[in-house]
mmCIF file of C-alpha atoms in Angstrom:
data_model
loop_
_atom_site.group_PDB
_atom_site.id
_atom_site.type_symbol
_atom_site.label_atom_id
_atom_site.label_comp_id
_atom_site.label_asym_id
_atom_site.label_seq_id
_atom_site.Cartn_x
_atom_site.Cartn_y
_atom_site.Cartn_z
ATOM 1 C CA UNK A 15 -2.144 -26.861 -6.071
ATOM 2 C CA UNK A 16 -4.696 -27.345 -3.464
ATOM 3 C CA UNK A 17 -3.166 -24.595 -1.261
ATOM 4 C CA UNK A 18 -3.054 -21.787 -3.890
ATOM 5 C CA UNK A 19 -5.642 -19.448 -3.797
ATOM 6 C CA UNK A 20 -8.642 -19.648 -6.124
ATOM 7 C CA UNK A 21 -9.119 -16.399 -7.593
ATOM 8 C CA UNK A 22 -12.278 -14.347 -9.390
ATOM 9 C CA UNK A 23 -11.404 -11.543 -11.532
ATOM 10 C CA UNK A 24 -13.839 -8.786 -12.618
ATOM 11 C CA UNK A 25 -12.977 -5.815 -14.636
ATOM 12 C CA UNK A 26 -15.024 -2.923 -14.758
ATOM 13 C CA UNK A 27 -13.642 -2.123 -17.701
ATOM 14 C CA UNK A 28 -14.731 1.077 -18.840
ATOM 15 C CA UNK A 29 -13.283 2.347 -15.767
ATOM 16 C CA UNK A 30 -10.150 0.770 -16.512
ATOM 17 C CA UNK A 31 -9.580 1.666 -19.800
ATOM 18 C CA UNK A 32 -10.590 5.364 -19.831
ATOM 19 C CA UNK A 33 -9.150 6.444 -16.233
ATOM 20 C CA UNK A 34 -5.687 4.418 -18.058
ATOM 21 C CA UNK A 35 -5.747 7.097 -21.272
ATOM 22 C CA UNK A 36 -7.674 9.981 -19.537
ATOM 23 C CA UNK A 37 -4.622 9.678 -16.557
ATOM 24 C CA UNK A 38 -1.591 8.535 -18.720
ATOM 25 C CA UNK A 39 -1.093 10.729 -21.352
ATOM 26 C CA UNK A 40 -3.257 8.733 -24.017
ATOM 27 C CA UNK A 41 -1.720 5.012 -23.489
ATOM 28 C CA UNK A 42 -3.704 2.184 -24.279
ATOM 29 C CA UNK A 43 -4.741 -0.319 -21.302
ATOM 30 C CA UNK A 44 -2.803 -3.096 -20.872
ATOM 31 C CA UNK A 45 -4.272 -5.879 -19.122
ATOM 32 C CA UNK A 46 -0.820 -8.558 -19.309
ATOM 33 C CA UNK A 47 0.587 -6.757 -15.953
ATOM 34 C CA UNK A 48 -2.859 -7.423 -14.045
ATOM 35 C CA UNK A 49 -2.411 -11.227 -14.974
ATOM 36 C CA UNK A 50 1.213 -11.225 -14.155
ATOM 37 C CA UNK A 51 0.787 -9.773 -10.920
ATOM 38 C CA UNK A 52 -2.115 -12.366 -10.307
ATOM 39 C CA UNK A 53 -0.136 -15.439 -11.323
ATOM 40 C CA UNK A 54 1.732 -14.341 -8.620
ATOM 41 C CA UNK A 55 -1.135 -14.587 -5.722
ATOM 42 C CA UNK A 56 -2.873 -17.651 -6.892
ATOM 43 C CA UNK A 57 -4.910 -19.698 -9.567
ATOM 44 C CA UNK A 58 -7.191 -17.134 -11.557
ATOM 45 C CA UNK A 59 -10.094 -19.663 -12.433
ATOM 46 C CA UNK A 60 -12.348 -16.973 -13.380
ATOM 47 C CA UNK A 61 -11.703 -13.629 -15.484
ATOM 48 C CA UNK A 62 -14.409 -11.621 -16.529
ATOM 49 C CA UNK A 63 -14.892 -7.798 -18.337
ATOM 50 C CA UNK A 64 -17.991 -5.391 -18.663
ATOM 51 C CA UNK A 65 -18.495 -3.298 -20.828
ATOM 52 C CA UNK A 66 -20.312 -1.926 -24.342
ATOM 53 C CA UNK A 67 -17.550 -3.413 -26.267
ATOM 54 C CA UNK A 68 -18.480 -1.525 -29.104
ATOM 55 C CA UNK A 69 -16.611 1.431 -27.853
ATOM 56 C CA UNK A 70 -13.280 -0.678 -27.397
ATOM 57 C CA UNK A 71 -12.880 -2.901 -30.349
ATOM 58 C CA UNK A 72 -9.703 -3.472 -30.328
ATOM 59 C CA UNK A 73 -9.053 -4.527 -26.765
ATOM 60 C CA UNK A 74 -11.363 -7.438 -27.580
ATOM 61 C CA UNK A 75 -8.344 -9.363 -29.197
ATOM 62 C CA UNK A 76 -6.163 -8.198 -26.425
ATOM 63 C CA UNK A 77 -8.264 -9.640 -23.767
ATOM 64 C CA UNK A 78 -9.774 -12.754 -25.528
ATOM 65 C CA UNK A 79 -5.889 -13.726 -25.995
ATOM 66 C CA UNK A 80 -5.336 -13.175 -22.579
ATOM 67 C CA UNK A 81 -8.761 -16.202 -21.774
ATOM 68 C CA UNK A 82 -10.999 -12.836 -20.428
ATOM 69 C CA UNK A 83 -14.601 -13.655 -20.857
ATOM 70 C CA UNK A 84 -16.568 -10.489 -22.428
ATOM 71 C CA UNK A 85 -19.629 -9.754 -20.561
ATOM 72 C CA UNK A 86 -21.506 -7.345 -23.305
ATOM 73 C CA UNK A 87 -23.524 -3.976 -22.311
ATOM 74 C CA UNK A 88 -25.351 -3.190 -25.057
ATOM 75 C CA UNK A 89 -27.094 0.239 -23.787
ATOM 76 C CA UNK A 90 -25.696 2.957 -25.012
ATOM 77 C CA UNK A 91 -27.092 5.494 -22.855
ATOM 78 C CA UNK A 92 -23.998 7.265 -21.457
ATOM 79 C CA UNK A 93 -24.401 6.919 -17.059
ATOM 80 C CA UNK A 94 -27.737 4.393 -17.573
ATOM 81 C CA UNK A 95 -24.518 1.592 -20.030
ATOM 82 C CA UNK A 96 -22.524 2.553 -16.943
ATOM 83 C CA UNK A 97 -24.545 1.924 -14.130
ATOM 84 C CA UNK A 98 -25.925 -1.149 -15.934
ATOM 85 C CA UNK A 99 -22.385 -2.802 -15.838
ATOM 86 C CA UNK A 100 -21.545 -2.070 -12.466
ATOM 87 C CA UNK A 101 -24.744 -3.551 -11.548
ATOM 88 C CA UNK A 102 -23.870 -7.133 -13.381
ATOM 89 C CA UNK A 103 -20.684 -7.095 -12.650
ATOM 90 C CA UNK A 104 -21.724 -6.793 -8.914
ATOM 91 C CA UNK A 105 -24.534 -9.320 -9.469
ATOM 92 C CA UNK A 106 -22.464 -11.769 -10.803
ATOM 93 C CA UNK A 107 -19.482 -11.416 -8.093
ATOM 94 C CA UNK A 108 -21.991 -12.404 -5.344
ATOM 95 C CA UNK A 109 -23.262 -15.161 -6.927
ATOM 96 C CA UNK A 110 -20.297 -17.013 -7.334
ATOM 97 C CA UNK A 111 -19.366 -16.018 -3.769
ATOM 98 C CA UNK A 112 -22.042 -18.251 -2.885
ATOM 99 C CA UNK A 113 -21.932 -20.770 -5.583
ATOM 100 C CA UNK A 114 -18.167 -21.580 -5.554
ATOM 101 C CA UNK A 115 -16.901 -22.091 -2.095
ATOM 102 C CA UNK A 116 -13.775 -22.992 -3.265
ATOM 103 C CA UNK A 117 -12.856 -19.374 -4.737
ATOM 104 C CA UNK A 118 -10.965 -17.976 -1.990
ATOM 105 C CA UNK A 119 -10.003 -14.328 -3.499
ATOM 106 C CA UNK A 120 -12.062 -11.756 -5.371
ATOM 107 C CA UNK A 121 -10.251 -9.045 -7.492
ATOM 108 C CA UNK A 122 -12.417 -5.997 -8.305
ATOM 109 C CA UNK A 123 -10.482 -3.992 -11.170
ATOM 110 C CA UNK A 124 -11.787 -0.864 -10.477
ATOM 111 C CA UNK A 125 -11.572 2.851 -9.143
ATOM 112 C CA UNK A 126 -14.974 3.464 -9.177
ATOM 113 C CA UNK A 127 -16.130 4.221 -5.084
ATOM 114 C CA UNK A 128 -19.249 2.506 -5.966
ATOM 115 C CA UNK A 129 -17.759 -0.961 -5.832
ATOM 116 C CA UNK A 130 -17.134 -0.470 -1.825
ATOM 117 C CA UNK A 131 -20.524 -1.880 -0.928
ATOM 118 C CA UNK A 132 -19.335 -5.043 -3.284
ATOM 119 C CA UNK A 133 -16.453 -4.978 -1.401
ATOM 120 C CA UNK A 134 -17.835 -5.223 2.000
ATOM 121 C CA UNK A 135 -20.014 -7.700 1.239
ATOM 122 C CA UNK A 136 -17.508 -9.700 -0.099
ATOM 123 C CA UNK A 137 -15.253 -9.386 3.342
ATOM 124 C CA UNK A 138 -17.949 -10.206 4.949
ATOM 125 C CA UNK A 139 -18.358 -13.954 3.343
ATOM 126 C CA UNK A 140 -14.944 -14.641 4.197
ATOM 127 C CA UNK A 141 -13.592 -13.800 0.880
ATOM 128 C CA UNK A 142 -10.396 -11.967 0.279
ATOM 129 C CA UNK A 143 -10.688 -8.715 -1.902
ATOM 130 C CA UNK A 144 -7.823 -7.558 -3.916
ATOM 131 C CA UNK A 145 -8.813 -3.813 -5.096
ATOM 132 C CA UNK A 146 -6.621 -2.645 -9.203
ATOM 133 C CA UNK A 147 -7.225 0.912 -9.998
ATOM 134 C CA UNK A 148 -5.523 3.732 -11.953
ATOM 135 C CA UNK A 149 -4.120 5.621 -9.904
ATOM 136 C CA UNK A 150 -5.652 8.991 -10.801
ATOM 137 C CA UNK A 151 -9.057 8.297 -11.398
ATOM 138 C CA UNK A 152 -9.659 5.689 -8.710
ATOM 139 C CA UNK A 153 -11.405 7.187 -5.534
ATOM 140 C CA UNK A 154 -9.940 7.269 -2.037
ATOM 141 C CA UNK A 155 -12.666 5.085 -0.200
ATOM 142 C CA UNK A 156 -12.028 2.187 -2.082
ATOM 143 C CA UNK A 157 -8.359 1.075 -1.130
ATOM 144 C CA UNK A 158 -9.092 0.899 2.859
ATOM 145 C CA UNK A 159 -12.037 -1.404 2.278
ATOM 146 C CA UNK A 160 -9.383 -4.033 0.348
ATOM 147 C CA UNK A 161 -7.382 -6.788 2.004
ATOM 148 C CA UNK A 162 -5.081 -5.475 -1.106
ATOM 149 C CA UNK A 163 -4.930 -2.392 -3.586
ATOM 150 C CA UNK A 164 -2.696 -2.607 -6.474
ATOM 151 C CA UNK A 165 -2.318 0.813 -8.361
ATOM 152 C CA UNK A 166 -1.984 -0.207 -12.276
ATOM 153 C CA UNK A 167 0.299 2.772 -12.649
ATOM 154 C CA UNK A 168 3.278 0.984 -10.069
ATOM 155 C CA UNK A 169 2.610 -2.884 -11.745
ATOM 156 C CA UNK A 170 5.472 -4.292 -13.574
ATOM 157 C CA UNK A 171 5.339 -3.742 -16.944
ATOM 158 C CA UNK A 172 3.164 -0.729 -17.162
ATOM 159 C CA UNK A 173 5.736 2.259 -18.106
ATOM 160 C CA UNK A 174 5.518 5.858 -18.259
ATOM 161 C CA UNK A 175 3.629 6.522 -22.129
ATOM 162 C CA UNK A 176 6.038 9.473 -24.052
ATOM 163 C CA UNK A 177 2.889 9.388 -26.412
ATOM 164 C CA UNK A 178 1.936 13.255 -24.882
ATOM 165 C CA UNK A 179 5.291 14.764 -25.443
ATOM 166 C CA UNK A 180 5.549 13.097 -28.920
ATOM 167 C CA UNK A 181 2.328 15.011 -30.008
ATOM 168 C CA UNK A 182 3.359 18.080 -29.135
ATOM 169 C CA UNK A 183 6.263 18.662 -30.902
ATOM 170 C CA UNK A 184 4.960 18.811 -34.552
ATOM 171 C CA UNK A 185 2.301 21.561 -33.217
ATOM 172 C CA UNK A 186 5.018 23.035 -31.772
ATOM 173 C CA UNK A 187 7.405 23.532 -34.823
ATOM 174 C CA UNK A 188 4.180 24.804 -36.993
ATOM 175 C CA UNK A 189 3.196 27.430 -34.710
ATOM 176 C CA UNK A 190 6.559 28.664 -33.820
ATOM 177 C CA UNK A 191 7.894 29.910 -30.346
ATOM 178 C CA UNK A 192 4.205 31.301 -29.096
ATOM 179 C CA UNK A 193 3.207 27.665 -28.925
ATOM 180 C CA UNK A 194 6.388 26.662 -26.996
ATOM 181 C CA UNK A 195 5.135 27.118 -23.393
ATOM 182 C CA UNK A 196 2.819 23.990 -23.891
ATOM 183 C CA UNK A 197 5.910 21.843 -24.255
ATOM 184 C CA UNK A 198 7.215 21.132 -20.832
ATOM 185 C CA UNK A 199 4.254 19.664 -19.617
ATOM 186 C CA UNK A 200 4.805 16.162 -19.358
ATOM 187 C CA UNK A 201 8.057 16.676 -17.300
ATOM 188 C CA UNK A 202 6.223 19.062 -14.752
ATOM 189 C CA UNK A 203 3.622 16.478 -14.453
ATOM 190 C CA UNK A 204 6.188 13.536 -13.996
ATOM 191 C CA UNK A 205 8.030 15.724 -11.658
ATOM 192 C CA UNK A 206 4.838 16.363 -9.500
ATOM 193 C CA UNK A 207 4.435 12.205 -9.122
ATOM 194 C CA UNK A 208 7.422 12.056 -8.482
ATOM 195 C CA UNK A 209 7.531 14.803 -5.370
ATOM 196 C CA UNK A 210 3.694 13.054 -4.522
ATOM 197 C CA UNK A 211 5.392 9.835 -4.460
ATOM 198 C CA UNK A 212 8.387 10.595 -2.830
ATOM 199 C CA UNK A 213 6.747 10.151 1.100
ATOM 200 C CA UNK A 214 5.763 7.108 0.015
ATOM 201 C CA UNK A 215 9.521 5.489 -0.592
ATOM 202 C CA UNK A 216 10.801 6.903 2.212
ATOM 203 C CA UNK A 217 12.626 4.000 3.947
ATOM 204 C CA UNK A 218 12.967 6.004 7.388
ATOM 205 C CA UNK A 219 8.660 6.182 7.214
ATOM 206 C CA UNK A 220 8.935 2.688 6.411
ATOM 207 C CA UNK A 221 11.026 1.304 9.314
ATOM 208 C CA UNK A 222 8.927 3.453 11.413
ATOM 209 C CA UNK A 223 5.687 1.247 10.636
ATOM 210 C CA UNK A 224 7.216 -1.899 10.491
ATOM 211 C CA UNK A 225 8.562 -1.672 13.501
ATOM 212 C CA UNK A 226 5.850 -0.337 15.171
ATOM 213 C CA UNK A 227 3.633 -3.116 13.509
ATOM 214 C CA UNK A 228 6.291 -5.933 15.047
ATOM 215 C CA UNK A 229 5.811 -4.228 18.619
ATOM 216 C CA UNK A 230 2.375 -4.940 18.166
ATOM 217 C CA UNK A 231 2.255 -8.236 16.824
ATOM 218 C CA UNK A 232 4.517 -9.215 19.920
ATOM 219 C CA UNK A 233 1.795 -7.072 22.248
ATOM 220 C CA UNK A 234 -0.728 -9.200 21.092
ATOM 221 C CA UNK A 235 0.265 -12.228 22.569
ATOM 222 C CA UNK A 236 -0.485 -14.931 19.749
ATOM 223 C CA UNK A 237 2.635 -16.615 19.133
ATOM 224 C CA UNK A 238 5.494 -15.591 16.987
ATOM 225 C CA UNK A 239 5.504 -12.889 14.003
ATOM 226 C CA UNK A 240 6.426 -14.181 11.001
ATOM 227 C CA UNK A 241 7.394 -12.268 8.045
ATOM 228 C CA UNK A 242 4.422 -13.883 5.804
ATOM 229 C CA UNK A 243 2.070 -12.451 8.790
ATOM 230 C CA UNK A 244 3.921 -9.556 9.012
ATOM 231 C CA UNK A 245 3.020 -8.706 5.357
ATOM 232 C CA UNK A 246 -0.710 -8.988 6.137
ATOM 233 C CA UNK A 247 -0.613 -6.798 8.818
ATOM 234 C CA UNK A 248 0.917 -4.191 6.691
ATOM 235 C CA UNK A 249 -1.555 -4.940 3.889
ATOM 236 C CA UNK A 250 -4.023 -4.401 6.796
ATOM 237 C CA UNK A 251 -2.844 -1.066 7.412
ATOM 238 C CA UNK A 252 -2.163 -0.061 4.254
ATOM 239 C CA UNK A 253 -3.928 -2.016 1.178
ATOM 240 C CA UNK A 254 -1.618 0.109 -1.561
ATOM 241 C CA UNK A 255 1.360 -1.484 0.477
ATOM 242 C CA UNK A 256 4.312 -2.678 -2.194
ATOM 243 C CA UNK A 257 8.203 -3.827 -1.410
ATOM 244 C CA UNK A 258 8.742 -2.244 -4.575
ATOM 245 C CA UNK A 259 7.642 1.285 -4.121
ATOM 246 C CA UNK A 260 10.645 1.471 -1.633
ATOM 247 C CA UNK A 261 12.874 -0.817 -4.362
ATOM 248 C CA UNK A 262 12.893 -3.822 -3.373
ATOM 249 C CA UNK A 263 12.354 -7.010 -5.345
ATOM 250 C CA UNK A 264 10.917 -9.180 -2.859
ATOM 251 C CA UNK A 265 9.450 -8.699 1.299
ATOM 252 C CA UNK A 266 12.245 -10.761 2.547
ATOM 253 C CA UNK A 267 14.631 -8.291 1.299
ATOM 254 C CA UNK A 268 12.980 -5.838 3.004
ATOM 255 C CA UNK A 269 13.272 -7.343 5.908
ATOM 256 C CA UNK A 270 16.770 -8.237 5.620
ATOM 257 C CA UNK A 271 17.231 -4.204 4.344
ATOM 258 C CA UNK A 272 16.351 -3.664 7.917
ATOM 259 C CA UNK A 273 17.996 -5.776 9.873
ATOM 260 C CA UNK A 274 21.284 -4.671 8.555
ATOM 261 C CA UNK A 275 20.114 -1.574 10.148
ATOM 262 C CA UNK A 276 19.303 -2.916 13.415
ATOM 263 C CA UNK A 277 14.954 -1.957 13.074
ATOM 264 C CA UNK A 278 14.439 -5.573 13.126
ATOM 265 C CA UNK A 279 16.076 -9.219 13.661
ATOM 266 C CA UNK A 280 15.518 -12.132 11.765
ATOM 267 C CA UNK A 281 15.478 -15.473 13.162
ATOM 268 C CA UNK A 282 14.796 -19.210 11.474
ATOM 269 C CA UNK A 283 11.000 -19.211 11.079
ATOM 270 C CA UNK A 284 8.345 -22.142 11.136
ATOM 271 C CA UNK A 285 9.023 -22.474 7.090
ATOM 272 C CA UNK A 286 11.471 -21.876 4.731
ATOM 273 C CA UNK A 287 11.456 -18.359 3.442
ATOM 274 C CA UNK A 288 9.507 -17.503 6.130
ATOM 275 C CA UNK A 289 11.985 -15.657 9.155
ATOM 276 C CA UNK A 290 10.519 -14.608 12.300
ATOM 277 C CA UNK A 291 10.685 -11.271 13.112
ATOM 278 C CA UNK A 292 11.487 -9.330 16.419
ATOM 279 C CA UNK A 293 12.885 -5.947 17.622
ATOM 280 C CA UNK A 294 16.536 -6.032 18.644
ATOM 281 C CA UNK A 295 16.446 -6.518 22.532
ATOM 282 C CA UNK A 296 19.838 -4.819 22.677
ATOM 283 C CA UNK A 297 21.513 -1.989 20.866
ATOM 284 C CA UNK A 298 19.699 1.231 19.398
ATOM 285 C CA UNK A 299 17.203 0.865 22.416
ATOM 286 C CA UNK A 300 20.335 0.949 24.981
ATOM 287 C CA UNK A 301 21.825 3.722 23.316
ATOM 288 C CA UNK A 302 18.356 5.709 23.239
ATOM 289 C CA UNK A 303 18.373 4.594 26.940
ATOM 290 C CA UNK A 304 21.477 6.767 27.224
ATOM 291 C CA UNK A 305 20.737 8.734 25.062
ATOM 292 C CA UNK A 306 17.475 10.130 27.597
ATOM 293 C CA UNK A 307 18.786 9.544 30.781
ATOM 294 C CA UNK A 308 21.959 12.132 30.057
ATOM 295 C CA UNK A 309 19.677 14.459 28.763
ATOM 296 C CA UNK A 310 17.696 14.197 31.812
ATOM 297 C CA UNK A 311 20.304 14.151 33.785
ATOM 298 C CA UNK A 312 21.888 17.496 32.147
ATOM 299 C CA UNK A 313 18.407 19.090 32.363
ATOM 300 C CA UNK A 314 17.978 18.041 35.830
ATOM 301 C CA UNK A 315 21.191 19.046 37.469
ATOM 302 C CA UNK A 316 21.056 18.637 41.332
ATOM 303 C CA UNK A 317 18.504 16.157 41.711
ATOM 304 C CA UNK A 318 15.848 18.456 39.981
ATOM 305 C CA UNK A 319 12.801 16.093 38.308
ATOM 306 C CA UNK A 320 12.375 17.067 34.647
ATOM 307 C CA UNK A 321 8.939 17.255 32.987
ATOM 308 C CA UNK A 322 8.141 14.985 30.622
ATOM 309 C CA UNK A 323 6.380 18.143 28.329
ATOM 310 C CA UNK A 324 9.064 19.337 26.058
ATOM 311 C CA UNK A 325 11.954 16.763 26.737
ATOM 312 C CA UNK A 326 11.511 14.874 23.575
ATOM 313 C CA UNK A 327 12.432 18.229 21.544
ATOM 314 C CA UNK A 328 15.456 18.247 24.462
ATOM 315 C CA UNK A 329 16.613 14.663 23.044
ATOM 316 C CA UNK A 330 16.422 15.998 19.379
ATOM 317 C CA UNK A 331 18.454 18.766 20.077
ATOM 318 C CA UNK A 332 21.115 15.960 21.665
ATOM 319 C CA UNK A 333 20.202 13.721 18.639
ATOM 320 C CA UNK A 334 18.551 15.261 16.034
ATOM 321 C CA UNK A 335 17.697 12.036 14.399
ATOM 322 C CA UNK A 336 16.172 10.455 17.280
ATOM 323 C CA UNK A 337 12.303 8.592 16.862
ATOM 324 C CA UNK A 338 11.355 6.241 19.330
ATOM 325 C CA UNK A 339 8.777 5.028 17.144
ATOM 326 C CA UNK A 340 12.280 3.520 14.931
ATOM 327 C CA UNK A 341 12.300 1.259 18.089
ATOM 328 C CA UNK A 342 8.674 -0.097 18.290
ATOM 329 C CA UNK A 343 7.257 2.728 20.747
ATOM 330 C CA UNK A 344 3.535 4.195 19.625
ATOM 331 C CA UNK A 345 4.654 7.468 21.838
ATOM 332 C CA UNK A 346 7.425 9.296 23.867
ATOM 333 C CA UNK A 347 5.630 8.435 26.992
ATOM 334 C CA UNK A 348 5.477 4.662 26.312
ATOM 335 C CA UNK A 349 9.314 5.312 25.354
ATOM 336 C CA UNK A 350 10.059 6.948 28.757
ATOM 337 C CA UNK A 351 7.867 4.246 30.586
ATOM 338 C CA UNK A 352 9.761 1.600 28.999
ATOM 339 C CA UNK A 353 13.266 2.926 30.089
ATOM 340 C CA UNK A 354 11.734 3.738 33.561
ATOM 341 C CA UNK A 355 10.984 -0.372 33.491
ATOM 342 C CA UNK A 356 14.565 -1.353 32.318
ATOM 343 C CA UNK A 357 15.356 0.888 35.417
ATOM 344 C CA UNK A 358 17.396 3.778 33.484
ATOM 345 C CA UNK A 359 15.836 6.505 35.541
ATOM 346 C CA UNK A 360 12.490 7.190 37.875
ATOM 347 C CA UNK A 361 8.977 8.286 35.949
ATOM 348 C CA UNK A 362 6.305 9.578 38.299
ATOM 349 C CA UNK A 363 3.017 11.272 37.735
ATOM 350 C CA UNK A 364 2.665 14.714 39.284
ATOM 351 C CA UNK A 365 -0.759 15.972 40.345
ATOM 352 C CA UNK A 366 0.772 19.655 41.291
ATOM 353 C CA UNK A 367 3.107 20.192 37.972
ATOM 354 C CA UNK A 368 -0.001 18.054 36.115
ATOM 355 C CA UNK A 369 2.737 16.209 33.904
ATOM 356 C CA UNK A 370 5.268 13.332 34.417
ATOM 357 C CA UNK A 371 8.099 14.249 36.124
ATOM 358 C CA UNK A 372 11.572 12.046 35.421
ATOM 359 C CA UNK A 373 14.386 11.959 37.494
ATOM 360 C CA UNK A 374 17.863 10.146 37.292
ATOM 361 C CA UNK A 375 18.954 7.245 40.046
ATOM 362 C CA UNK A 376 21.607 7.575 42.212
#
């Protein structure tokens, strides 16, 4: 138990709660899938909510089953109750940062940009910040300044409410067919997620940065990449980060996802359930190899260098799906350097043509 994380949770719960009904078609905030996906990450030794809990009643019993302590805002003065609870509940998170060295990870349920300062701060003392928002009321500066963001919306357990489309039906049948237009709502809106969400699962995009994360893990120089630090990294990148958008259970099927497809390799790590990872030293890189030095050597006939300006578009037109960022490279250029090194063909710079000029050996 002593290497678990020690975790704080704070709910802004006004937030919460109204950006959950206001965003998803009426549905009541549930707070079990926060917990769930916290007894995952560590020990939650404190949980804490804010708010006038006059106005939500009935998610006292919810969250006093669930061992939430209710912090109560009595104002009732509309922005003045809501900038009084952000102000506590910021208070209060700093306090303990100081006062209990043993909690290791702060979680700041919240979508509300004004918690990024909080946030910061919190960094800052060493302390790991895991950002929970709803997804369409929570503001775009606060995931980057998380170690973590988890969108509510994507959390196990937290399904798609029918509650809209149910409610429009009996209007429907009363008014007769001018009121019918109304109806389809709910399915354009779920369609729209789903096209916004679509770039998001897109494994090819995802092979892309892991790979290109990998490449620079290995730049770097400090000893092997695990999968576990692997995971940061891409947390680092990108704090919304989940396995699951792409549908995976778990990170270390991911992984193995992409090693069957030769992005990665996966090696015996330091731990158990913890593989290194490295980019295949053979295979897709050889073929790309190939792959550039025909085209160059097409493009080039006679000994004629080729300029390095327009070539990549060349080597889609040979291979349409070709990305050399699939094999680790930031750029085309660090691609072409690369094969110049494994000594596939010559790469020069050219102060006359003012471009890299590549040519074939004999």
């Amino acid at each position: 138990m002593d290497q678990e994380d020690r975790i704080a949770l704070f709910l802004d719960y006004e937030n919460l709660a109204l950006g959950a009904r206001d965003h998803r078609g009426g549905a009541a905030f549930d707070f079990r899938p926060i917990a769930d996906a916290l007894a995952e990450r560590g020990r939650v030794v404190v949980r804490r909510a804010y708010a006038d809990w006059s106005y939500f009643d009935e998610d006292r019993r919810m969250l006093t089953r669930s061992h939430v302590e209710l912090i109560e805002i009595p104002q009732r003065m509309g922005a003045s109750r809501k900038n009084a609870a952000d102000i506590k509940m910021a208070v209060d998170a700093i306090e303990l940062a100081f006062e209990r060295d043993y909690i290791s990870t702060f979680v700041i349920c919240s979508g509300d940009s004004d918690f990024t300062p909080l946030v910061h701060k919190l960094r800052e003392l060493n302390k790991r910040v895991i950002g929970v928002g709803v997804e369409g009321s929570t503001s775009g500066l606060l995931p980057p300044a998380c170690d973590e963001f988890l969108y509510y919306d994507r959390l196990e357990g937290v399904d798609i409410p029918p509650a809209r489309g149910r409610r429009a039906r009996p209007a429907t049948r009363q008014a007769g067919a001018d009121q019918r237009p109304p109806e389809p709502e709910p399915e354009q809106e779920q369609e729209r997620r789903t096209q916004d969400a679509e770039p998001d699962r897109d494994v090819d995009a995802l092979a892309v940065l892991v790979a290109q994360s990998v490449a620079g893990l290995q730049g770097s120089a400090n000893g092997e990449v695990t999968a576990s630090r692997l995971k940061r990294t891409l947390l680092r990148k990108d704090p919304t980060f989940s396995e699951s958008d792409y549908g995976f259970r778990t990170f270390g099927e991911l992984l193995r996802h992409l090693a069957e497809r030769n992005v990665i390799e996966l090696a015996e790590g330091p731990a158990k359930g913890d593989p290194e990872v490295s980019l295949p030293e053979h295979g897709d890189r050889e073929v790309a190899f190939g792959l550039l030095r025909g085209v160059v050597a097409d493009l080039g006939s006679g000994g004629n260098p080729v300029a390095l300006s327009g070539l990549k578009n060349q080597v889609r037109r040979a291979r349409p799906d070709f990305s050399e960022k699939k094999l680790g490279y930031r750029s085309f250029l660090q691609f072409c350097k690369a094969a110049a090194t494994a000594g596939v063909l010559d790469l020069r710079w050219s102060p006359e043509a003012d471009d890299y000029l590549l040519t074939t050996q004999t």
